[in-house]
XYZ file of C-alpha atoms in Angstrom:
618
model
C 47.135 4.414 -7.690
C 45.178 3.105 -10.584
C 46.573 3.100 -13.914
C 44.592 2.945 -17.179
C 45.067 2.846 -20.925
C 43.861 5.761 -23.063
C 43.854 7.167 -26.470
C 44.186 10.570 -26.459
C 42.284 12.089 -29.390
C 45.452 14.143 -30.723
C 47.380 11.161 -31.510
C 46.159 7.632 -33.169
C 49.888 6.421 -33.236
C 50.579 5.534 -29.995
C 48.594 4.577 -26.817
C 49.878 6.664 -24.076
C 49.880 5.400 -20.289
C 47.950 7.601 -18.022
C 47.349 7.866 -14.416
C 43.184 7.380 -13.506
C 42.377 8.483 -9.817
C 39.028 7.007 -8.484
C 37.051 7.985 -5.841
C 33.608 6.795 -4.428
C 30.959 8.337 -2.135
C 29.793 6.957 1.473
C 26.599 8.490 2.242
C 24.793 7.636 6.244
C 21.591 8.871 7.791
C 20.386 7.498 11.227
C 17.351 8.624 11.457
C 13.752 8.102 9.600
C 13.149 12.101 9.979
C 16.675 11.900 7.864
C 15.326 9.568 5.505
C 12.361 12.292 4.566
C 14.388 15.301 4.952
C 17.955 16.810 3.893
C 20.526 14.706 4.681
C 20.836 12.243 1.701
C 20.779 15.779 -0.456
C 22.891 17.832 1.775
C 26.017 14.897 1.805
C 25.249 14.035 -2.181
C 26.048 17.473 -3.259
C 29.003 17.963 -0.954
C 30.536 15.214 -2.742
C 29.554 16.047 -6.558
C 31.305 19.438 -5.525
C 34.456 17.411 -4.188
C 34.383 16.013 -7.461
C 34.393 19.012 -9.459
C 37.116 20.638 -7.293
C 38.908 17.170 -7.562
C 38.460 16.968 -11.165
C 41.762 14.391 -11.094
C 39.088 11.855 -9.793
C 36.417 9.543 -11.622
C 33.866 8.497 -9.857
C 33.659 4.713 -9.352
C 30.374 3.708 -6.972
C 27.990 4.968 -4.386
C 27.288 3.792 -1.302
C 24.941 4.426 1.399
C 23.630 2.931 4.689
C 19.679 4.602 5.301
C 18.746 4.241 8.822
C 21.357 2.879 9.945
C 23.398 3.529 13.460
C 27.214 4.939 13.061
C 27.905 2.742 16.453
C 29.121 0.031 14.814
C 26.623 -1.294 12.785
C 27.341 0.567 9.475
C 31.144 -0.377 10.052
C 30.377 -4.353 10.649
C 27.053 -5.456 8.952
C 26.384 -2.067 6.306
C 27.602 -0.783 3.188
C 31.144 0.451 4.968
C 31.720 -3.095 6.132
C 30.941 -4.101 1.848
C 33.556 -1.288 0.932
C 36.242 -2.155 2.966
C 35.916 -5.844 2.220
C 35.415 -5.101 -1.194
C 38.996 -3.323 -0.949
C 40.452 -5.685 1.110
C 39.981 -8.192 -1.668
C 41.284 -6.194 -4.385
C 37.648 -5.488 -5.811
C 38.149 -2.067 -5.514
C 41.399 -0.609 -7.423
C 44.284 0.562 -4.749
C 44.473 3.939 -4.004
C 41.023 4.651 -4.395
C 39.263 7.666 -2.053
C 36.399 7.430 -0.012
C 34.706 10.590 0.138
C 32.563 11.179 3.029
C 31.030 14.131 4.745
C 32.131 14.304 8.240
C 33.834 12.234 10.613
C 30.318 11.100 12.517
C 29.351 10.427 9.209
C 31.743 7.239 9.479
C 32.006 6.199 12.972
C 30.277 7.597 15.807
C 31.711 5.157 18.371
C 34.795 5.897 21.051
C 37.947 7.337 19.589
C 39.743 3.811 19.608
C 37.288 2.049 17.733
C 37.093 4.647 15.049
C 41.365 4.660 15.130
C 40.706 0.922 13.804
C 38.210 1.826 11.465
C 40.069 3.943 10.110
C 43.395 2.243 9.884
C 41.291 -0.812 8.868
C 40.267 1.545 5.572
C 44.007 2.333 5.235
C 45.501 -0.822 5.273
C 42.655 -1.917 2.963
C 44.379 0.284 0.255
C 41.988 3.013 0.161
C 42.775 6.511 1.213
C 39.976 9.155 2.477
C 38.814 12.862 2.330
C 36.033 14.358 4.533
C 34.304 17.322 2.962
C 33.992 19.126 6.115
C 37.526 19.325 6.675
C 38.185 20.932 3.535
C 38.389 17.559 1.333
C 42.361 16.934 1.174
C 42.974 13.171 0.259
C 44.494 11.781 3.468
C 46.432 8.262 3.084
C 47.802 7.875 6.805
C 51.128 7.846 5.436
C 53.812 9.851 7.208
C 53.495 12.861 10.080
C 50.638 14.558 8.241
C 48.877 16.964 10.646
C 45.997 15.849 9.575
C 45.960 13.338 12.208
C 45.472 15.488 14.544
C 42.464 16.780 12.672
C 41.077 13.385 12.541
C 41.907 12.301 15.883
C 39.910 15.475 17.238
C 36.878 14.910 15.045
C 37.181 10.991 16.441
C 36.821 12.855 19.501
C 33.791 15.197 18.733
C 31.735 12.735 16.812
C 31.362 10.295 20.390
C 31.109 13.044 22.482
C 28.421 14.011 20.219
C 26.636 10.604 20.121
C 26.880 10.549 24.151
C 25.014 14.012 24.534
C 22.191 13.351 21.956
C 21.876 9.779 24.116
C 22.100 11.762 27.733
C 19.445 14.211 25.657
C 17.187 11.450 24.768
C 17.035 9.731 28.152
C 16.405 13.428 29.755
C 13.504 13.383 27.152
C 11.946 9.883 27.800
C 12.314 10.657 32.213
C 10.661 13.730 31.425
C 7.856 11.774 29.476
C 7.691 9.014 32.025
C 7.194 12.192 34.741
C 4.179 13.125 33.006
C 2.865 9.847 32.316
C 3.192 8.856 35.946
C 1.563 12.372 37.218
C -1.213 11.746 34.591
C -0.207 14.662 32.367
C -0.053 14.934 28.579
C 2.274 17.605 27.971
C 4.895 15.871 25.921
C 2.410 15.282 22.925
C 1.832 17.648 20.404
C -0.665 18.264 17.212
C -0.379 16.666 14.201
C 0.865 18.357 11.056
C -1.617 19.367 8.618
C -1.994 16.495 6.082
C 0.546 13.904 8.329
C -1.153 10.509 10.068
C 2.054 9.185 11.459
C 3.729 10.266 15.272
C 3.464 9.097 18.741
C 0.093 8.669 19.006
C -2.295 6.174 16.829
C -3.403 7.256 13.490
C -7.208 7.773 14.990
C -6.430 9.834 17.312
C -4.948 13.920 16.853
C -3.972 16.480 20.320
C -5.176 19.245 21.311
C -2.727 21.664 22.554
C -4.605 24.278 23.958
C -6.785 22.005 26.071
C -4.187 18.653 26.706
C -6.636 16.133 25.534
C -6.810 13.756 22.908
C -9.467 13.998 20.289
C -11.135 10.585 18.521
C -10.738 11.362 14.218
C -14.099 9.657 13.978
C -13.374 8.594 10.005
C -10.048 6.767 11.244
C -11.539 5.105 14.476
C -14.864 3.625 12.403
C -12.354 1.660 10.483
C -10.605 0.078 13.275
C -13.897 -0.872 14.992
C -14.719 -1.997 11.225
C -11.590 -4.284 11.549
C -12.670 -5.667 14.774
C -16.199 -6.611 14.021
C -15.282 -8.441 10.974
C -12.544 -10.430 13.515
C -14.971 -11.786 15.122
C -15.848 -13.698 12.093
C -12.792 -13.375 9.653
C -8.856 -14.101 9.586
C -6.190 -11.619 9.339
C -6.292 -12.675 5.693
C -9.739 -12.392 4.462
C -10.319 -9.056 6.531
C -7.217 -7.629 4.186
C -9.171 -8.282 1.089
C -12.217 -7.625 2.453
C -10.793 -3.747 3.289
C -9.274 -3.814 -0.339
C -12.428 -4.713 -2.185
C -14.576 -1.988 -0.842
C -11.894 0.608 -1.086
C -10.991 1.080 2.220
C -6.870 2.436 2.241
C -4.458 2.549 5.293
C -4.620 6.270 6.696
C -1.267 6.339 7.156
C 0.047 5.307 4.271
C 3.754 5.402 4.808
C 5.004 2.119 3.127
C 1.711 0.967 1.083
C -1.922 2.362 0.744
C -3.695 -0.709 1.613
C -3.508 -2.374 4.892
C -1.403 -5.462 5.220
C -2.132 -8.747 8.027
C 1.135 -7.590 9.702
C -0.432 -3.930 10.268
C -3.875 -5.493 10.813
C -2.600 -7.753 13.400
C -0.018 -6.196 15.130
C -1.284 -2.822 15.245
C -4.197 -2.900 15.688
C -6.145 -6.166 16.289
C -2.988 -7.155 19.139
C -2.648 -3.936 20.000
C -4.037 -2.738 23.596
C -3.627 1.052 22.316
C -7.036 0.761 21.538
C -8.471 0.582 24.719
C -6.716 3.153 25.886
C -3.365 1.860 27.114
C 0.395 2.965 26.642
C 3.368 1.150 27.338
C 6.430 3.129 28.202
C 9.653 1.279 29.219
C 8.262 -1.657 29.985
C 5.180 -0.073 31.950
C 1.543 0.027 30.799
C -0.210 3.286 31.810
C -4.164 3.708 31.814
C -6.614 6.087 30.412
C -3.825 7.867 28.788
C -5.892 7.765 25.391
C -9.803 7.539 24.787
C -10.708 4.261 24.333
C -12.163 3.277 20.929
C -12.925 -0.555 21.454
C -14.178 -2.270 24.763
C -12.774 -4.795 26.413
C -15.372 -7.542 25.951
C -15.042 -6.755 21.746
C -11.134 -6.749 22.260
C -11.263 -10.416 24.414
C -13.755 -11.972 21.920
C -11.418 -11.046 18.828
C -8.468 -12.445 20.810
C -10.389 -15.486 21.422
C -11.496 -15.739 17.951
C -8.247 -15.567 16.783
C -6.704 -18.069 19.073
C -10.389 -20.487 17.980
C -9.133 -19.977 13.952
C -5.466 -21.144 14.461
C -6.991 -24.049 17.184
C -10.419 -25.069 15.524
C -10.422 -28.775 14.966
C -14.275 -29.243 13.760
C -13.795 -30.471 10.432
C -14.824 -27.655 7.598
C -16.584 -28.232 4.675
C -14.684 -29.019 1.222
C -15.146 -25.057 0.312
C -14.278 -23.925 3.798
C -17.499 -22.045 4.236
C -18.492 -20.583 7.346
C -20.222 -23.717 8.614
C -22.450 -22.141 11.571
C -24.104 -19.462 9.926
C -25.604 -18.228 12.995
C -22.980 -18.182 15.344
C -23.469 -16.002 18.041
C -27.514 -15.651 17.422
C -28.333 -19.359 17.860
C -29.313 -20.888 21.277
C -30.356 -23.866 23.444
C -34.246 -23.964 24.322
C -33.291 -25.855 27.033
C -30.501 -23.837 29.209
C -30.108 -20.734 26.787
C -26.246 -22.131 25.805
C -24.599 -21.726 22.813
C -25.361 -23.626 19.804
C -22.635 -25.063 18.364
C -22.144 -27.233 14.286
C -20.266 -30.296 14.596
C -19.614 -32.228 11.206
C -18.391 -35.816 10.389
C -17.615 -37.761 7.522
C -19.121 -41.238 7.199
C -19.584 -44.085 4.661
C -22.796 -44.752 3.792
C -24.683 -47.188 1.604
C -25.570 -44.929 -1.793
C -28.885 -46.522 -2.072
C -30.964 -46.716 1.066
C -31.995 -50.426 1.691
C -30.469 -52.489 -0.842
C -27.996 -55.028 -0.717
C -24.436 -54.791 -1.603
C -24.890 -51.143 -2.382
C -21.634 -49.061 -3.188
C -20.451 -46.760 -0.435
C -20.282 -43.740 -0.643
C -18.587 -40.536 1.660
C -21.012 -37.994 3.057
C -20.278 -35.376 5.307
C -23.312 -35.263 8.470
C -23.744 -31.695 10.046
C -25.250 -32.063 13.650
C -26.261 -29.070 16.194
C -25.379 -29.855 19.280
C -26.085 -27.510 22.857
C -22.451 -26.274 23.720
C -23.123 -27.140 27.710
C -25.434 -30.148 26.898
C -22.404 -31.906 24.898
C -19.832 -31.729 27.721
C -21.982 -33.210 29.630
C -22.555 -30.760 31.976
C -26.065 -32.596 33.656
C -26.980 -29.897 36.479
C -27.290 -27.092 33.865
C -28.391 -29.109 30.481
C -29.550 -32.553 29.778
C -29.785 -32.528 25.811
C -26.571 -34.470 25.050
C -28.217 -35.688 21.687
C -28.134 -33.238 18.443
C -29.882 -31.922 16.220
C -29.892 -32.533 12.175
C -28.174 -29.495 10.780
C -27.213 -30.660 7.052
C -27.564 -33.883 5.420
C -27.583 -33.358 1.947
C -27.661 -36.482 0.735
C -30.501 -37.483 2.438
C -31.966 -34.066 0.833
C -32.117 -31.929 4.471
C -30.773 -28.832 4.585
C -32.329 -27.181 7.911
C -29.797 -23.986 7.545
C -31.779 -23.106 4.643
C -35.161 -23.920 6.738
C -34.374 -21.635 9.550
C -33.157 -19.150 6.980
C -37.209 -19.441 5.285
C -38.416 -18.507 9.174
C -36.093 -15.491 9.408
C -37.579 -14.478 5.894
C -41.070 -15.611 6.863
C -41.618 -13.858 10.747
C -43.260 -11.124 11.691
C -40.540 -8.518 12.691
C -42.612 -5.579 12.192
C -44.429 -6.530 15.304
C -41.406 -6.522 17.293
C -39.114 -3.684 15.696
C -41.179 -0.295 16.968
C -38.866 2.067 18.816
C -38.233 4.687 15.931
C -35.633 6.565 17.954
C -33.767 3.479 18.367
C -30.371 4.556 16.698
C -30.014 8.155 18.828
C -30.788 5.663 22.050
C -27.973 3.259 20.942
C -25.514 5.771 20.091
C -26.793 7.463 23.982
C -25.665 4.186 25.406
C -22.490 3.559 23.845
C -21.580 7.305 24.270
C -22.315 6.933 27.990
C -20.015 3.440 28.209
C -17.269 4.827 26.380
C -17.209 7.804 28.828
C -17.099 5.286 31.578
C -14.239 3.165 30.282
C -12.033 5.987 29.619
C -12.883 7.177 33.357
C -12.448 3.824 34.368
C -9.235 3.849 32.664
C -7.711 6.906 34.410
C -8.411 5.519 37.785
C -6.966 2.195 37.336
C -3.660 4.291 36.257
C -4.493 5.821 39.619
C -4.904 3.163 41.515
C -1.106 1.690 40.067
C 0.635 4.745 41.426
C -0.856 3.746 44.833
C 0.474 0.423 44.814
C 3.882 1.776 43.709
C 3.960 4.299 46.276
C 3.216 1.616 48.678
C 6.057 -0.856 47.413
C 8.327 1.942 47.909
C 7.235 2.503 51.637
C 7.346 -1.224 52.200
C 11.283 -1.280 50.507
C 12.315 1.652 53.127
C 10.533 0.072 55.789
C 8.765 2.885 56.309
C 5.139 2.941 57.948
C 2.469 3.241 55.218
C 0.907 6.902 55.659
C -2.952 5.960 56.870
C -3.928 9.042 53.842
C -2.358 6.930 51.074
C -4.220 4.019 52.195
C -7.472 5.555 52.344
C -7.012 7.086 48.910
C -6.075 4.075 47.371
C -9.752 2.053 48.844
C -11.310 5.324 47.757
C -10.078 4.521 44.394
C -10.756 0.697 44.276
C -14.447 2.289 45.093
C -14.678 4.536 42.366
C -13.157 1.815 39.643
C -15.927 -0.647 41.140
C -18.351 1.546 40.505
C -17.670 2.954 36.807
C -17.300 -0.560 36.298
C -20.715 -1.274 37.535
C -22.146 1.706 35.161
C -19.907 0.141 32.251
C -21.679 -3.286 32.951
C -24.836 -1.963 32.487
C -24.365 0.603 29.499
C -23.088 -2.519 28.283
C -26.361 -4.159 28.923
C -28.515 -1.370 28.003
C -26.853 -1.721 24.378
C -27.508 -5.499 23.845
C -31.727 -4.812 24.697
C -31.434 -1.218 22.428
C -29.927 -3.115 19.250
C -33.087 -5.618 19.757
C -35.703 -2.751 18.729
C -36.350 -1.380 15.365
C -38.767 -0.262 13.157
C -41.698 -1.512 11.948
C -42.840 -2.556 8.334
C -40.247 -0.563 6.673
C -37.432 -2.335 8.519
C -39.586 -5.781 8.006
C -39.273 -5.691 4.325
C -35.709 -5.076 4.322
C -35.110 -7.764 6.761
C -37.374 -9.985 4.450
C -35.318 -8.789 1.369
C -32.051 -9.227 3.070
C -32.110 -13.037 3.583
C -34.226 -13.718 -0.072
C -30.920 -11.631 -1.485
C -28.931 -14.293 0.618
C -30.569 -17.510 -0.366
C -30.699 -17.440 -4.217
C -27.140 -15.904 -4.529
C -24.959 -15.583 -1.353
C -25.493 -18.517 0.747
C -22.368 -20.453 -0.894
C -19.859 -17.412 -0.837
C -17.897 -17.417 2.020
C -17.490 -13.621 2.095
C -21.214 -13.187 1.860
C -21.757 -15.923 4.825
C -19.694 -13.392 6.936
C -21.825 -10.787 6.193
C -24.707 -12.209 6.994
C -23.277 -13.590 10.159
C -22.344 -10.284 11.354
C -25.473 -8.934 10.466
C -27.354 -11.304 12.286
C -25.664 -10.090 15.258
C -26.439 -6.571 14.446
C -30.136 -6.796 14.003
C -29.953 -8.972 17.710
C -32.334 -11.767 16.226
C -32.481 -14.991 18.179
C -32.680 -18.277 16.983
C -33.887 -21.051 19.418
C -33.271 -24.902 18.852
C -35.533 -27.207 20.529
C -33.677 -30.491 20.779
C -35.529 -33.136 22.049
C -34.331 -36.641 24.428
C -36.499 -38.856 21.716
C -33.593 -40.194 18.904
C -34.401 -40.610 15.422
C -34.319 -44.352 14.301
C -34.401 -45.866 10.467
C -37.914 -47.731 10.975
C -39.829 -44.386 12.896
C -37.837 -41.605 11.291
C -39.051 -38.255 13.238
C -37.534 -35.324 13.777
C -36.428 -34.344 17.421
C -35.694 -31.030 17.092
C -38.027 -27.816 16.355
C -36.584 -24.324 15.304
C -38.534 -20.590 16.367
C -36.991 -17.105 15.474
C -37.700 -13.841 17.157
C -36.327 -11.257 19.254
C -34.654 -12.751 22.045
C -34.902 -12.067 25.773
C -31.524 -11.434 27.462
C -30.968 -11.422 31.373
C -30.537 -7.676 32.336
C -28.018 -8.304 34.862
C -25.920 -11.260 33.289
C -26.839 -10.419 29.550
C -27.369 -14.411 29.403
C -29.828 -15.657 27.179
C -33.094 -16.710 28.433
C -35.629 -17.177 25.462
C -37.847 -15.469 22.624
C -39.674 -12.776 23.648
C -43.290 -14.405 24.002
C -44.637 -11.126 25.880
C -46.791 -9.683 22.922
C -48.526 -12.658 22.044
C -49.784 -13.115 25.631
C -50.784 -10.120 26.092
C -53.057 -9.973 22.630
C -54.333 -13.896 23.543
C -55.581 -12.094 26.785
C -57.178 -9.644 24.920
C -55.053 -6.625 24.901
C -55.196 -4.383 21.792
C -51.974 -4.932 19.619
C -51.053 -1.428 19.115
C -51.307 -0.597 23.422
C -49.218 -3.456 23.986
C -46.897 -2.050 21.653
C -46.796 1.360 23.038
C -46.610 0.637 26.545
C -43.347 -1.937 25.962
C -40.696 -0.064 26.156
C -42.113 1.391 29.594
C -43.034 -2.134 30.719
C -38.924 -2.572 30.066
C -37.670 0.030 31.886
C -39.792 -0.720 34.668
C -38.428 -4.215 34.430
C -34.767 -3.244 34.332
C -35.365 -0.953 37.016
C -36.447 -3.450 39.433
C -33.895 -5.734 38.286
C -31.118 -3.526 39.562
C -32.099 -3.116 42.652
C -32.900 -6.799 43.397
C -29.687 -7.953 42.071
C -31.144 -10.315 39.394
C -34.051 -9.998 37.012
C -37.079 -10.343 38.057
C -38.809 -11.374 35.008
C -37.229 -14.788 35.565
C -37.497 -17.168 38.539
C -34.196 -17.327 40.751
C -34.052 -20.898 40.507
C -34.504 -20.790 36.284
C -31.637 -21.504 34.802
């Protein structure tokens, strides 16, 4: 027992020796639902009321483990653990008692281990007292009958812990029942105001009908997060979100979104698309799918491009191919790629013994051409990009024809955006179907193992069903493919003058005060991509030399033409200018296009390529 020096206030002669008693409070919750709710509250107060009936006692310290198992964990690596070794080292005076609620409140493990917990607490010099038992100090000295008390709520608290486990495993077979029969009646509603549960934060159940409904607000800013992933890092896309206001719906440890929430879940995470994985297994159309797969693979690849990139990047680290994704070979319709070096160069042109200097050459070279890959593309030479010493700056010439062409010619369907939204309705509808049948077709293959295991002969029904449903996925995924298609040619029309002048205002916005800023560079990038303009480079075999300098490259923009079946590209969209050279009125030519199209697209389907391209064109 502790022993402290007082002066009692009716005496100032003498300092009398007193007895102080101290006690200190162990407070454990499990559970997050704990966390929120009463359980901190509910074990507090039974202890401040402990120490008013125990008025003998002074409170020395709280402690509490949040979250944290009563298996063995709070008792080895938690606050308990810091008490008792606290005690054990004399940190703690002897005799002090640990209050705690109940005995699962201390140890939920098997009645042995929680005998050596507790005699580990006694022989550490403390003594104990359990509110629920009525709060009598208990030292372990002696035949108290309170051993038997303890001993039986050893006894209660593991059978306890073994039922709620038995209970939870009866829960997660009954949820892996429903997921494998392709039911949904485990899930429930949100909570009115509440964004966190079992489901993603864009998505809320319907009860009464056993289908998941898309919160539109909450899904536009995931499909905001993977657009700009295309283009951005983990890190840029979290400021990005931040400056423009955009907060995490869910909200449960900070308002903003962080990279570890951006990339785990949701950029990494294959929820989107409309899986679940459930012990291990990964189950199919279970939610609506809010990204596509092609959007999902290009992020990944992205991502994997960022961390693995080793073309060198300019001093500021700007975006150095502003028109990736929109900028393509003449020659084969491949992918134009920026390729920069540093070199030393003389730092006047043509005279001797001139200083060198380091510049940094910017080259455009066809991705296909440059690995040499002959059969499809010759052009292995490049293009001149950026040399800014040498005062060329072609990024800021083909930004001048963007600014410069005639897009009101081009951009004429005025229902456009209804069409667009049509399409991607229809291919979302299609995935999600898609989905359910691949989930389908697993349980088929299962079913089959287990036949094959038994040695049992495969029922000839099973098999059939299971072809029946390779069939139908083949086929959704046909329709997918070309919804898919239908969207690329859609986001290629718009409107006329209107749309012109912004388009013309856009880029002279860009020039005079965004080309340099990174963040605006990804803007315009994605835009670019948006608005589905083409840029074409025309590289050509001739090579520049110093005595006949000549450039051997030619830039066009328009609206480019992309193969209906393969969605590869195949060049600018000449078709109107024909057409008016022959002497076809302007405004018929525009009318009748989006007919001519469809006729087009038609045909192209049923001949298994398109026809408005040779066979043999590449």
């Amino acid at each position: 027992m502790a022993q402290s020096l007082v002066k009692p206030s009716v005496s100032k002669s003498k300092a009398i020796k007193v007895a102080v008693k101290y006690s200190l409070s162990y407070v454990r919750v499990s559970t997050k639902d704990q966390l929120d709710g009463s359980g901190i509250k509910r074990q507090e107060k039974a202890y401040q009321d402990w120490l008013k009936k125990n008025n003998d006692y002074e409170n020395l310290d709280e402690f509490k483990d949040l979250g944290l198992s009563g298996r063995g964990k709070n008792s080895k690596a938690g606050a308990l653990n810091k008490i008792i070794e606290k005690a054990e080292k004399g940190e703690i005076p002897f005799g002090t008692c640990l209050v705690v609620e109940s005995m699962s409140r201390l140890s939920r493990e098997i009645p042995k281990n929680s005998l050596e917990l507790l005699l580990r607490i006694f022989n550490s010099g403390l003594t104990i007292a359990f509110t629920e038992y009525g709060g009598k100090v208990f030292d372990g000295k002696g035949n108290d009958p309170a051993w038997f008390q303890l001993l039986g709520g050893m006894m209660q608290a593991s059978i306890e812990w073994q039922t709620k486990q038995e209970r939870i495993v009866g829960s997660f077979d009954a949820v892996q029942e429903n997921l494998e029969n392709g039911k949904l009646d485990h899930f429930k509603g949100r909570e009115k105001g509440t964004k966190h549960g079992l489901y993603p934060f864009w998505l809320n159940f319907d009860e009464k009908r056993k289908q998941f409904i898309v919160l539109e607000e909450e899904a536009e800013i995931v499909r905001k997060i993977f657009t700009m992933a295309e283009t951005m890092g983990v890190k840029k896309i979290e400021r990005t979100l931040k400056d423009q206001g955009i907060k995490n719906p869910i909200g449960f440890k900070t308002e903003w979104f962080t990279r570890n929430v951006i990339r785990h879940c949701i950029l990494e995470n294959r929820v989107v698309l409309g899986e679940k994985v459930f012990r291990g297994k990964t189950y199919f159309g279970i939610y609506p799918a809010i990204i596509t797969p092609e959007q999902f693979n290009l992020v990944q690849k992205a991502k994997q491009a960022r961390v693995t990139n080793t073309v060198p990047q300019s001093a500021h680290h700007k975006v150095v191919n502003l028109f990736q994704g929109s900028i393509f070979c003449g020659h084969c319709g491949g992918r134009i790629e920026v390729v920069g070096v540093k070199r030393l160069v003389c730092k006047e042109f043509n005279v001797k013994n001139s200083p060198k200097i380091e510049v940094e050459y910017f080259s455009l070279h066809c991705s296909v051409g440059r690995n040499q890959t002959s059969n499809i593309c010759s052009v292995t030479n490049a293009a001149t990009y950026k040399q800014l010493h040498n005062g060329i700056d072609n990024e800021l010439a083909i930004l001048e024809k963007i600014q410069n062409f005639r897009w009101a010619e081009f951009f004429t369907d005025e229902k456009h955006e209804n069409d667009i939204q049509v399409e991607k309705d229809k291919r979302t509808r299609y995935l999600n179907e898609r989905n359910k049948v691949s989930n389908q077709i697993e349980k088929y293959k299962t079913a089959e193992e287990q036949y094959f295991e038994q040695g049992e002969i495969l029922p000839q029904n099973l098999r059939e069903k299971k072809n029946q449903a390779i069939e139908k996925y083949d086929e959704l995924t046909e329709k997918y493919n070309r919804a898919n298609l239908d969207i690329q040619n859609l986001k290629r029309k718009k409107t006329g003058k209107s749309l012109e002048d912004d388009i013309k205002k856009r880029v002279k916005n860009f020039i005079n005060k965004g080309r340099f800023d990174v963040q605006e560079r990804f803007k315009f990038n994605s835009w670019l991509k948006e608005m589905g303009m083409a840029i074409q480079v025309d590289i050509y075999k001739q090579k520049q030399t110093r005595k006949t300098p000549h450039k051997n490259y030619a830039f066009h923009v328009g609206i480019g033409m992309f193969d209906f079946i393969t969605g590869k590209y195949r060049g600018l969209d000449q078709s109107i200018e024909d057409l008016v050279a022959l002497g076809v009125d302007k405004k018929q030519v525009l009318e009748s296009e989006e007919k001519r199209l469809e006729d087009y697209k038609k045909m192209s389907l049923e001949e298994g390529y398109d026809v408005r391209f040779p066979r043999g064109k590449k």
